[in-house]
Short mmCIF file of C-alpha atoms and ligand atoms in Angstrom, two decimals:
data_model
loop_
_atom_site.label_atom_id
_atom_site.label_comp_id
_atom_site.label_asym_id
_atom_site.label_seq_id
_atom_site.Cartn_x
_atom_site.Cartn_y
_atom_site.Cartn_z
CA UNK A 29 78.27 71.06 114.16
CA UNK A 30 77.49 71.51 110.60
CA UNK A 31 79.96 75.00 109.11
CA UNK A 32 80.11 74.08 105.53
CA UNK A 33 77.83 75.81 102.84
CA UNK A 34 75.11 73.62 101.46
CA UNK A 35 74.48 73.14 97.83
CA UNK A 36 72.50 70.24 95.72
CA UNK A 37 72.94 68.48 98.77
CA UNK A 38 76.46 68.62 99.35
CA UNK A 39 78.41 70.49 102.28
CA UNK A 40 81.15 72.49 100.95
CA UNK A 41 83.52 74.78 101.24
CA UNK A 42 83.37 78.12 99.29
CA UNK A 43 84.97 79.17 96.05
CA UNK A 44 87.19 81.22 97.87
CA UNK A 45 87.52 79.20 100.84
CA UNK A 46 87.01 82.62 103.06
CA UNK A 47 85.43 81.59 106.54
CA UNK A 48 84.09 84.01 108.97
CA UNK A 49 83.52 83.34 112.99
CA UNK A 50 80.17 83.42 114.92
CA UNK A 51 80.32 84.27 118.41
CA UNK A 52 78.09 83.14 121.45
CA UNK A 53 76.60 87.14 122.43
CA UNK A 54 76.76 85.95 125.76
CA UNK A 55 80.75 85.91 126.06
CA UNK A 56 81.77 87.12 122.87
CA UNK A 57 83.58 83.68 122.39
CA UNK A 58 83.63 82.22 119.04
CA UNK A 59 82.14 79.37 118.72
CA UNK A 60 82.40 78.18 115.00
CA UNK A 61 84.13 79.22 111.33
CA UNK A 62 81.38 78.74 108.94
CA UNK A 63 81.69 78.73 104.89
CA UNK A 64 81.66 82.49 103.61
CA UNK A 65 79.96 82.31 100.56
CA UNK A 66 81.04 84.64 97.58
CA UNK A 67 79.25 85.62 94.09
CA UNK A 68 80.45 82.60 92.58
CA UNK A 69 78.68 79.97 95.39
CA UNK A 70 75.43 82.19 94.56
CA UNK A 71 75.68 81.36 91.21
CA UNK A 72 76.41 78.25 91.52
CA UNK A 73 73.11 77.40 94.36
CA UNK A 74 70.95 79.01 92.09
CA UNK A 75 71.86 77.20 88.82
CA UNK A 76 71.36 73.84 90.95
CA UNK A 77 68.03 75.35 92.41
CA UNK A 78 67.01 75.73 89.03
CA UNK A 79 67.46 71.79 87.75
CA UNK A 80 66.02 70.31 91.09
CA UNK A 81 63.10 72.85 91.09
CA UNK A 82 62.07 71.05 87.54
CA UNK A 83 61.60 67.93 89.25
CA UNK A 84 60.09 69.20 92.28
CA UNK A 85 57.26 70.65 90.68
CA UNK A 86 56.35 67.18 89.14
CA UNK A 87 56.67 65.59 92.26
CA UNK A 88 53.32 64.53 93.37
CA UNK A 89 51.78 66.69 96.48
CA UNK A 90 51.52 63.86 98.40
CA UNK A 91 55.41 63.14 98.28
CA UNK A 92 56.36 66.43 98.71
CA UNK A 93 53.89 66.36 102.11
CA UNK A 94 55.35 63.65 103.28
CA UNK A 95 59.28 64.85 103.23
CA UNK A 96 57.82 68.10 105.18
CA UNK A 97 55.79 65.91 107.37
CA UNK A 98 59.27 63.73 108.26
CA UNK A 99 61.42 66.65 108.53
CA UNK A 100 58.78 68.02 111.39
CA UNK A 101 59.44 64.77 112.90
CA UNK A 102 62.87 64.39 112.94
CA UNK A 103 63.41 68.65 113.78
CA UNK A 104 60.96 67.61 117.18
CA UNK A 105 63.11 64.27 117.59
CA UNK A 106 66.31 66.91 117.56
CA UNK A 107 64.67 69.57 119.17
CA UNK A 108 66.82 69.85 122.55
CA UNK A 109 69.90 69.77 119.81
CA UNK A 110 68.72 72.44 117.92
CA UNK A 111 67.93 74.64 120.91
CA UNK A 112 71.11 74.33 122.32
CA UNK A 113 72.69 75.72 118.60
CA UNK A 114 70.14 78.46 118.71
CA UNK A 115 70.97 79.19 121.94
CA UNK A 116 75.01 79.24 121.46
CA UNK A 117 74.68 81.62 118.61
CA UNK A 118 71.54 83.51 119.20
CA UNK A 119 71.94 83.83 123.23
CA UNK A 120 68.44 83.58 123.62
CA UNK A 121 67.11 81.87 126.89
CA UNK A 122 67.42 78.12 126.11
CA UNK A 123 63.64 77.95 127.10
CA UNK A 124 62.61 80.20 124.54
CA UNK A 125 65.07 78.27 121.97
CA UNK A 126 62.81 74.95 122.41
CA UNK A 127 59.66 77.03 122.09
CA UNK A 128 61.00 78.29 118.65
CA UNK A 129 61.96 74.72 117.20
CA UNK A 130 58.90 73.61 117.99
CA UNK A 131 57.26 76.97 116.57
CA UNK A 132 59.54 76.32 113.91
CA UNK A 133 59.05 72.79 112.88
CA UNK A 134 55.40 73.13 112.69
CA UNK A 135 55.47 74.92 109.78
CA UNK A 136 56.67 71.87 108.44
CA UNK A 137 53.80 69.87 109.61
CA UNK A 138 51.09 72.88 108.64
CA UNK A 139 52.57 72.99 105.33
CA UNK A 140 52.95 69.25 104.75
CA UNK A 141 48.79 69.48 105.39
CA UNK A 142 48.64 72.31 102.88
CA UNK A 143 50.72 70.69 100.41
CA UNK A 144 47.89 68.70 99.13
CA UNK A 145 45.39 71.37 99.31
CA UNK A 146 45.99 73.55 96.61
CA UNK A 147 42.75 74.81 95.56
CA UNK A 148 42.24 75.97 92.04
CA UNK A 149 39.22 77.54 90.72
CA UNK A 150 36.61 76.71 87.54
CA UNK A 151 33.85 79.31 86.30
CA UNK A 152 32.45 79.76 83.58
CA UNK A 153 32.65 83.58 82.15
CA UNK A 154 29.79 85.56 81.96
CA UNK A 155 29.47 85.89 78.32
CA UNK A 156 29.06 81.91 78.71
CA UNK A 157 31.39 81.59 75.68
CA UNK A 158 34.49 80.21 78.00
CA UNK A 159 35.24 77.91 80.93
CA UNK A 160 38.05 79.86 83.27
CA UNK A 161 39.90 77.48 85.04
CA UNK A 162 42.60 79.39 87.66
CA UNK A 163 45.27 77.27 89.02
CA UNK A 164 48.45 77.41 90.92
CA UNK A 165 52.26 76.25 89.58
CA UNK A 166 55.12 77.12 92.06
CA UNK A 167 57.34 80.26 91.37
CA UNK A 168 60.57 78.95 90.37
CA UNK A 169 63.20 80.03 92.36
CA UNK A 170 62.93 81.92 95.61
CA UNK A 171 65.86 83.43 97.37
CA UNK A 172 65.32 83.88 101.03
CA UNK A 173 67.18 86.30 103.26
CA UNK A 174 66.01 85.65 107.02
CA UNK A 175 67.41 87.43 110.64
CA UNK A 176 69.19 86.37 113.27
CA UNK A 177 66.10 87.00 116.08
CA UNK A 178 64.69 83.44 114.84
CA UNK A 179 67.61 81.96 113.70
CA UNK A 180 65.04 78.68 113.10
CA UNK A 181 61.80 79.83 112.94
CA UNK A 182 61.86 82.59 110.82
CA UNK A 183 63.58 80.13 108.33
CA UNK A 184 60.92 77.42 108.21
CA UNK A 185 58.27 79.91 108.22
CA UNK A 186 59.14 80.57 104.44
CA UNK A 187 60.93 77.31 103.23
CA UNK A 188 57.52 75.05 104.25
CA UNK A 189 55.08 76.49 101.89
CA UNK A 190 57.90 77.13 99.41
CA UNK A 191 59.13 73.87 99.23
CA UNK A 192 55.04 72.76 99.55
CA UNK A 193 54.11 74.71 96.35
CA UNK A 194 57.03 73.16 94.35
CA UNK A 195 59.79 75.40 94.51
CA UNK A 196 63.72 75.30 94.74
CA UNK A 197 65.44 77.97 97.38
CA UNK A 198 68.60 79.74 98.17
CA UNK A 199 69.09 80.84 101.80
CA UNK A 200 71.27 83.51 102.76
CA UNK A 201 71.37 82.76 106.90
CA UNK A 202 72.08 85.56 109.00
CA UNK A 203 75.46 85.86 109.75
CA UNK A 204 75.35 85.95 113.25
CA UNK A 205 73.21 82.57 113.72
CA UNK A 206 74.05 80.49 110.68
CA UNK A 207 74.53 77.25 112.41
CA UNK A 208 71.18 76.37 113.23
CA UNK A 209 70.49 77.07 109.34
CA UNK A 210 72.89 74.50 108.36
CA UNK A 211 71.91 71.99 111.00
CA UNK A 212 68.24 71.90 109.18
CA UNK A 213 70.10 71.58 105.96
CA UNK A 214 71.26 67.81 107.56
CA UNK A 215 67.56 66.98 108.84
CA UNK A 216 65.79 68.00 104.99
CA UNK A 217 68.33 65.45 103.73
CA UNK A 218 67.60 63.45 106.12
CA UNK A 219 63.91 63.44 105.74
CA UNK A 220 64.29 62.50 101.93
CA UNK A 221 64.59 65.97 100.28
CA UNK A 222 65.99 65.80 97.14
CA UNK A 223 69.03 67.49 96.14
CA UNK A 224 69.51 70.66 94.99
CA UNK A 225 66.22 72.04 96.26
CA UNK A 226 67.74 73.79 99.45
CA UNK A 227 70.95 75.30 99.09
CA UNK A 228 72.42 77.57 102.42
CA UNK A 229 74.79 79.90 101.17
CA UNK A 230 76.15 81.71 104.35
CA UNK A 231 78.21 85.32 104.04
CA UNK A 232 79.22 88.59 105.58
CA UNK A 233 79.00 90.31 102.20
CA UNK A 234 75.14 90.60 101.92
CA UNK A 235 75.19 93.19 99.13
CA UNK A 236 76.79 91.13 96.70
CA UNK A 237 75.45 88.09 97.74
CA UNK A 238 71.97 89.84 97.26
CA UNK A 239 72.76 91.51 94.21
CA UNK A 240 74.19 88.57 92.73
CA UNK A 241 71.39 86.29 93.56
CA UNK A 242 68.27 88.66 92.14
CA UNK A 243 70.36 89.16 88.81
CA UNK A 244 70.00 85.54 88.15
CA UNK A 245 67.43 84.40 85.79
CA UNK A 246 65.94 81.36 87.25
CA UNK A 247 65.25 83.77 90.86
CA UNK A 248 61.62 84.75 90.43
CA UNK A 249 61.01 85.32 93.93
CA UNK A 250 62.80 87.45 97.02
CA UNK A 251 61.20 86.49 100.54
CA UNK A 252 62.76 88.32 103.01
CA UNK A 253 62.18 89.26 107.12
CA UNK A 254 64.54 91.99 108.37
CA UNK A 255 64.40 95.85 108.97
CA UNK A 256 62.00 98.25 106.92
CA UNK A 257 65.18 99.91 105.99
CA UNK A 258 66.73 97.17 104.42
CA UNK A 259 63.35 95.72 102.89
CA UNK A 260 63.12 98.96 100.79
CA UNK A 261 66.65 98.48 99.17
CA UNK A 262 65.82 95.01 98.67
CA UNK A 263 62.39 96.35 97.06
CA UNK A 264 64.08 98.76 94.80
CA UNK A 265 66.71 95.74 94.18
CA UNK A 266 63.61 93.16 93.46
CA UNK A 267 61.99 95.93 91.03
CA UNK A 268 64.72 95.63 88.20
CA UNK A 269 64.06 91.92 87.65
CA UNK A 270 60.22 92.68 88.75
CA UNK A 271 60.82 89.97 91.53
CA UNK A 272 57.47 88.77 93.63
CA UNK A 273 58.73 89.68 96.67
CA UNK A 274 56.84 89.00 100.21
CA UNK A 275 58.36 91.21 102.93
CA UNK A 276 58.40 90.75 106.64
CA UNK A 277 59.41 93.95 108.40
CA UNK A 278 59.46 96.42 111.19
CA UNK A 279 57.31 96.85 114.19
CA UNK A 280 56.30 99.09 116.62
CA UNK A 281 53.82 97.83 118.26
CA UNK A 282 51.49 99.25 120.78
CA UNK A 283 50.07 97.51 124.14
CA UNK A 284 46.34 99.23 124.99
CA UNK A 285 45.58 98.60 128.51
CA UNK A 286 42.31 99.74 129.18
CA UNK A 287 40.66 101.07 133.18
CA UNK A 288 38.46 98.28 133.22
CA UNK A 289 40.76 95.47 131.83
CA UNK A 290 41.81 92.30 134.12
CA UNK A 291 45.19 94.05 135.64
CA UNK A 292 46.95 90.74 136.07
CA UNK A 293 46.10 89.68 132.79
CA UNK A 294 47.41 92.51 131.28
CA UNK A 295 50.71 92.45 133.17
CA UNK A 296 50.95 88.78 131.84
CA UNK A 297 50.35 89.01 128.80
CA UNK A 298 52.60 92.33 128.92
CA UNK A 299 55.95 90.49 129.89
CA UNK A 300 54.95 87.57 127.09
CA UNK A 301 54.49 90.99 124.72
CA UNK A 302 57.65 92.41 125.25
CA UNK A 303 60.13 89.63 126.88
CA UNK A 304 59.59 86.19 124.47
CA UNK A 305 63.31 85.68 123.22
CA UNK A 306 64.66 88.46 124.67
CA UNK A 307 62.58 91.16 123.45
CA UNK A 308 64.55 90.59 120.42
CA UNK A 309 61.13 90.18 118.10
CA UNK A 310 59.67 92.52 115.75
CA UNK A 311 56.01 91.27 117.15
CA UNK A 312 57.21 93.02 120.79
CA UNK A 313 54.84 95.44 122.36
CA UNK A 314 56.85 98.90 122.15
CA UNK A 315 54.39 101.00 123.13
CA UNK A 316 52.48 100.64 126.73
CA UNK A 317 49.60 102.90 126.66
CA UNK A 318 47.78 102.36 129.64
CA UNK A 319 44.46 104.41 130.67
CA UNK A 320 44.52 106.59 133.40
CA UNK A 321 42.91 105.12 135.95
CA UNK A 322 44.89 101.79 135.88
CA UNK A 323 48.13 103.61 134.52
CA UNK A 324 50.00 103.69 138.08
CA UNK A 325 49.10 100.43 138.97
CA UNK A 326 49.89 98.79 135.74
CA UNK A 327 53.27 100.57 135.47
CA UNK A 328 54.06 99.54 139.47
CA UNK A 329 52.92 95.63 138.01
CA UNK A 330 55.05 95.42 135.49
CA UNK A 331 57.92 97.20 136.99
CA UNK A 332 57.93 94.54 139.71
CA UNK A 333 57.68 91.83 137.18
CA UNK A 334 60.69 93.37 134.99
CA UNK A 335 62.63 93.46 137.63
CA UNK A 336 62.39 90.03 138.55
CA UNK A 337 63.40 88.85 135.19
CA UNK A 338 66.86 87.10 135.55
CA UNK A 339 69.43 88.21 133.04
CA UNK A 340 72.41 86.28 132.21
CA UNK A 341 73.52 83.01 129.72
CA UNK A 342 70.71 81.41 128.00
CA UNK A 343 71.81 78.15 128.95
CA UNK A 344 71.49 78.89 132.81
CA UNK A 345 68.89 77.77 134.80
CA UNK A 346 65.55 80.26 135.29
CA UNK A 347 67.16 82.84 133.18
CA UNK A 348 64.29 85.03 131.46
CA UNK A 349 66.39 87.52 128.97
CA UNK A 350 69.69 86.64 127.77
CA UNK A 351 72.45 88.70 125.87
CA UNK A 352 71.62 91.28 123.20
CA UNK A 353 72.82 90.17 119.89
CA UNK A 354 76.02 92.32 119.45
CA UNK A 355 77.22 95.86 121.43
CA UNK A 356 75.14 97.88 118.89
CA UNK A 357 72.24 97.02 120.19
CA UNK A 358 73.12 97.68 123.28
CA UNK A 359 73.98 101.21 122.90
CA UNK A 360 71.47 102.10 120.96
CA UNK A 361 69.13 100.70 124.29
CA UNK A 362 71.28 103.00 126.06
CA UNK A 363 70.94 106.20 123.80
CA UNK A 364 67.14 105.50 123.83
CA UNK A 365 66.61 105.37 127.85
CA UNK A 366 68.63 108.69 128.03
CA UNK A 367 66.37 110.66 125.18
CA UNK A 368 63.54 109.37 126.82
CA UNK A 369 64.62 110.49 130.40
CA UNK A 370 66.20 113.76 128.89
CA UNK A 371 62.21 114.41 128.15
CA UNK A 372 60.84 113.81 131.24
CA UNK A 373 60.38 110.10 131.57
CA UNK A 374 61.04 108.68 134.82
CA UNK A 375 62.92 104.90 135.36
CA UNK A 376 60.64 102.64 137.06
CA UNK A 377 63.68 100.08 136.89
CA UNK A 378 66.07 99.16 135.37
CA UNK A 379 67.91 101.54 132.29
CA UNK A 380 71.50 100.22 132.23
CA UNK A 381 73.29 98.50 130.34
CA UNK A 382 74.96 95.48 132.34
CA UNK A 383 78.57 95.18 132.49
CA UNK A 384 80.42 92.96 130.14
CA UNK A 385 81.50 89.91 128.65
CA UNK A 386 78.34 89.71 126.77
CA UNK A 387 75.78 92.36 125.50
CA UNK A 388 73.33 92.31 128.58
CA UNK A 389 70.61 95.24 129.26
CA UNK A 390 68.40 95.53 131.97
CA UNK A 391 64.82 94.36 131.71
CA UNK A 392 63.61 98.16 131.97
CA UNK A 393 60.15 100.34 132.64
CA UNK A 394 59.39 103.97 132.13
CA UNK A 395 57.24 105.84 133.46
CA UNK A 396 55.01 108.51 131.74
CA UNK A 397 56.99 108.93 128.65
CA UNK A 398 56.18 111.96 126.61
CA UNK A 399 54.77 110.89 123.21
CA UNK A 400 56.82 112.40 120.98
CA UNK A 401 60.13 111.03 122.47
CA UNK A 402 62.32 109.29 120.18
CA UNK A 403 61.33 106.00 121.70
CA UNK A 404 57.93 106.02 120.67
CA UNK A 405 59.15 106.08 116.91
CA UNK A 406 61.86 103.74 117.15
CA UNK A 407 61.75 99.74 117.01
CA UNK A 408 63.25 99.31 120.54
CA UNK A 409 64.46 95.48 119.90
CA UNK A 410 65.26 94.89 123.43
CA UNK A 411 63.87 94.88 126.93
CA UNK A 412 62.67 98.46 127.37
CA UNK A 413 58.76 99.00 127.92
CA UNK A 414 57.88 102.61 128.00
CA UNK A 415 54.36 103.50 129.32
CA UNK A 416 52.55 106.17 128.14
CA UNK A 417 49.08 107.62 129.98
CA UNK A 418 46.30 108.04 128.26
CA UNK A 419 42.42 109.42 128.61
CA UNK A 420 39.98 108.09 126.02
CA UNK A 421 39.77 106.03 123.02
CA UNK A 422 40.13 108.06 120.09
CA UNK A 423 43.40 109.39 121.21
CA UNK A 424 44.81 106.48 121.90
CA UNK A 425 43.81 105.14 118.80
CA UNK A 426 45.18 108.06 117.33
CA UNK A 427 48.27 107.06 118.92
CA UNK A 428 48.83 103.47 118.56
CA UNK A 429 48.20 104.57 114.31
CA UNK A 430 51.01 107.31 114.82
CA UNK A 431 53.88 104.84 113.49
CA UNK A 432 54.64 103.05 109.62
CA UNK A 433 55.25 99.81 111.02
CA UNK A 434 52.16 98.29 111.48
CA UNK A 435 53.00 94.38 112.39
CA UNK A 436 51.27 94.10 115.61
CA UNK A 437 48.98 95.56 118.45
CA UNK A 438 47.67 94.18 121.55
CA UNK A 439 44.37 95.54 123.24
CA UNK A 440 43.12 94.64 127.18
CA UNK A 441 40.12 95.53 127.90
CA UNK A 442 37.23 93.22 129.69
CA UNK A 443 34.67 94.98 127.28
CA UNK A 444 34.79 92.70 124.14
CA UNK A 445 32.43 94.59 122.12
CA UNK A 446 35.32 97.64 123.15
CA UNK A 447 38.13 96.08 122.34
CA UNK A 448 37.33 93.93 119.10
CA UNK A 449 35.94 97.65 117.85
CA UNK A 450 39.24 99.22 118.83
CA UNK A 451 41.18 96.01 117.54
CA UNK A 452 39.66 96.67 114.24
CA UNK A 453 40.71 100.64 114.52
CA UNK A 454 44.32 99.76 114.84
CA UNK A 455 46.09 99.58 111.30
CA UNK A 456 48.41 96.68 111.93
CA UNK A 457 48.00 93.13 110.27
CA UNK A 458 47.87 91.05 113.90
CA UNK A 459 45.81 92.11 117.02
CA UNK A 460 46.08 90.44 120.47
CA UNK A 461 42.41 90.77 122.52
CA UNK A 462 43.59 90.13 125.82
CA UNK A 463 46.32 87.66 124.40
CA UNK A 464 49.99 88.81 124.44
CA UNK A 465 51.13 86.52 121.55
CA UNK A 466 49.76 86.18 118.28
CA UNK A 467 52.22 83.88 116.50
CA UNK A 468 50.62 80.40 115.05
CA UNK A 469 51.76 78.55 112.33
CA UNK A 470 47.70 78.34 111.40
CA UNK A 471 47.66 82.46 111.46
CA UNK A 472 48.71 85.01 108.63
CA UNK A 473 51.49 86.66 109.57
CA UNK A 474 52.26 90.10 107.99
CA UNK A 475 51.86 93.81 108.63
CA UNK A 476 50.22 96.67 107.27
CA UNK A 477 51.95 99.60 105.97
CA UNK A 478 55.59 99.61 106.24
CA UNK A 479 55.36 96.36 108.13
CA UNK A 480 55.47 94.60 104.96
CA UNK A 481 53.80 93.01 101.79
CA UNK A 482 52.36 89.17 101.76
CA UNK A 483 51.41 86.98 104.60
CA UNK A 484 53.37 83.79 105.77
CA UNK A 485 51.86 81.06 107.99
CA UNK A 486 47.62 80.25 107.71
CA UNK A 487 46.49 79.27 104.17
CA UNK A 488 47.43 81.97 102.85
CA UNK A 489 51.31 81.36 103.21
CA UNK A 490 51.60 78.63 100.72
CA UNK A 491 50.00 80.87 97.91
CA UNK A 492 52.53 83.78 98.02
CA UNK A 493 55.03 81.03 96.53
CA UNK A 494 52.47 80.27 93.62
CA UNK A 495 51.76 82.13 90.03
CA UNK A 496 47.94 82.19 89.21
CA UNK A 497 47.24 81.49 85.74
CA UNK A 498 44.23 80.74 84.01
CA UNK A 499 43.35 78.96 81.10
CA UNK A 500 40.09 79.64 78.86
CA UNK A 501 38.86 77.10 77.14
CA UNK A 502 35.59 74.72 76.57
CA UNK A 503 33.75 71.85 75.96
C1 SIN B 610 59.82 88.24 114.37
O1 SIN B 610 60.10 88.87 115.35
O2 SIN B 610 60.36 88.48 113.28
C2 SIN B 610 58.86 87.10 114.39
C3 SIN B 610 58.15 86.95 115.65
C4 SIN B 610 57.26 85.75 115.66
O3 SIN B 610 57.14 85.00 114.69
O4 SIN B 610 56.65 85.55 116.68
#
């Protein structure tokens, strides 16, 4: 198991030598010391960034595809290896683990594909007195700060395109899942990747690491997929340097079920919505608004299904919902079942926590939640699906718009012309008609609002880590 720091290829210790310890969230074991990185290891990963990223950007397209192309290959030849890590440190089940490396390494293979499809652009201007020819040179520099829900995934999703379009990076890893960080260190070397062009600086002192990192001049970029809360300190942060920054952040997502949708369907797609990797995923349905006609029987559905979720160690056998990441999060499920009871919501199961070692919580439904509960604002992050009735379209439209965060919605309805009108009525970057995931490499990824700023993933991805500049000139 890889615990060292990684910079211009090398595995290190820190400055300081400092190490801090990760613990499986299932026992509360540790299960590693990894490298705490100080000020001084920032410095030092960004000045190395900053010589490889030279190099890189001269590097034809077609070498730089192929190094992404081989580290997709070798991250699906390791994938039962990397599951297990993400597993040990994230707790998630270990069947959801191999569905993120391989969600994760495909954005090695997308982006190897869009590595040598850069477009540019050549006009001529109106005035017909210049040719304007646009094209794209990478950023520089991009610092990326990624969370522990996708302790893979949420990684590659950036580094691909960055490393596509030509540029150097400095990871800060979570510090609750910074192995599996570190073990795709190995494979990038592995594949070819020059050094100095991925450095992995792990810590527990993010505000100095962070402030450290934007202060330097080579950084051009920030990339980062956490909390809203966070993103807007790293925005005002980003702002002295005027850093591009692309921002991943909070959901709150809501789940339309409509009377005349396919119940089973819905309940499906419902437990993908909410329970993929623990319902530890900014994309999970929060909000379960469900028509009145089909309200009782959806909420009966999918309390049956919750309930037969198995809880317990991600690496056991048929487990469906493993360990919340630390105890936090599991009182703060807690507080939010008992506001939501206090105002009238009844438990359709589950609503306790589950006794210790490990963070466990209850794979939990309630039943006709008032709207204005705390819940219905909040970013639940765990295994809690409140359902709230509803009568006709506009108001839940209304409803479904009533939150800052829009990342994600889902809509079921059998009525496409219905739902693609209400899919285009909800203000959230990704809808699911009648699907409950919308995650694909070959899909932008972003939210409106306070979800965030940029897109990663699709086409688009690769050009948040470009400039545009154009060049006038003739013949
Ligand atoms: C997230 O929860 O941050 C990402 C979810 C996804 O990519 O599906």
């Amino acid at each position: 198991m890889q615990t060292k720091m990684m910079i211009d290829g090398t595995f290190s210790d820190t400055a300081s030598g400092a190490v801090f310890e990760v613990e499986d969230p299932a026992t509360g074991e540790t299960i590693a010391e990894v490298a705490a990185g100080g000020p001084e290891d920032v410095v030092h990963a960004v000045a190395k960034a900053h010589v490889a990223q030279q190099r890189w950007a001269a590097t034809p397209p077609r070498d730089r595809s192929e190094i992404l192309r081989r580290t997709w290959e070798l991250m699906v030849a390791h994938a039962d290896e990397l599951a297990g890590l993400i597993t040990a440190e994230n707790g998630k089940p270990l069947s959801d683990a191999k569905g993120e490396v391989s969600y994760a390494a495909e954005f090695f293979r997308w982006n190897a594909e869009e590595a040598v499809r850069i477009r540019g652009q050549i006009g001529t201007a109106p005035a017909a007195d210049k040719r304007i020819i646009v094209h794209h040179p990478p950023i520089g520099v991009v610092v990326m700060i990624t969370p522990w829900n996708f302790p893979a995934a949420m990684i590659t999703r950036k580094l691909a395109p960055a490393l596509a379009a030509g540029n150097a990076v400095v990871i800060k890893p979570p510090k609750q899942t910074p192995l599996t960080s570190l073990r795709i260190g190995e494979l990038l070397l592995e594949a070819g990747l020059p050094d100095g062009l991925v450095n992995i600086v792990p810590t527990t002192d993010s505000s100095s690491w962070v402030e450290t990192a934007v202060a330097q001049t080579p950084v051009r970029m920030l990339s980062f997929t956490g909390s809203t809360e966070v993103g807007r300190i790293l925005l005002r942060q980003a702002a002295d340097r005027v850093l591009k920054t692309v921002m991943e952040l909070g959901g709150n997502a809501p789940f339309i079920v409509f009377d005349d949708a396919d119940l089973d369907a819905a309940v499906e797609g419902a437990m993908t919505a909410k329970m993929r990797h623990s319902a530890e995923t900014c994309t999970a349905a929060n909000r379960f608004y469900a028509q009145r006609g089909i309200a009782e029987d959806f909420t009966a559905a999918l309390a049956e299904r919750m309930g037969q979720v198995t809880v317990g160690r991600g690496t056991e056998e048929g487990v469906g919902c493993g360990p919340m990441i630390d105890a936090d999060a599991v009182e703060s499920l807690t507080r939010l079942v008992g506001s939501a009871t206090g105002d009238g919501a009844r438990i359709a199961v589950g609503g306790k926590a589950i006794d210790g070692p490990g963070h466990f919580f209850e794979p939990t439904v309630l039943g006709d939640v008032d709207h204005a509960s705390e819940i219905a604002h909040t970013e639940i992050f765990g295994p809690i699906a409140p359902v709230y009735p509803f009568d006709d379209v506009d108001a839940v439209v209304a409803m479904a718009n009533d939150t800052e965060l829009g990342l994600t919605g889902y809509v079921y309805t059998r009525d496409l012309a219905k739902g693609l009108s209400v899919s285009e009525r909800i203000q959230a970057g990704m809808i699911g008609l009648n699907k409950g995931l919308v995650s694909d490499p070959a899909s932008p990824f972003g939210g409106m609002k306070q979800s965030g700023l940029g897109r990663e993933g699709s086409t688009e991805g690769i050009y948040e880590f470009c400039e545009t500049q154009y060049i006038a000139t003739d013949w």
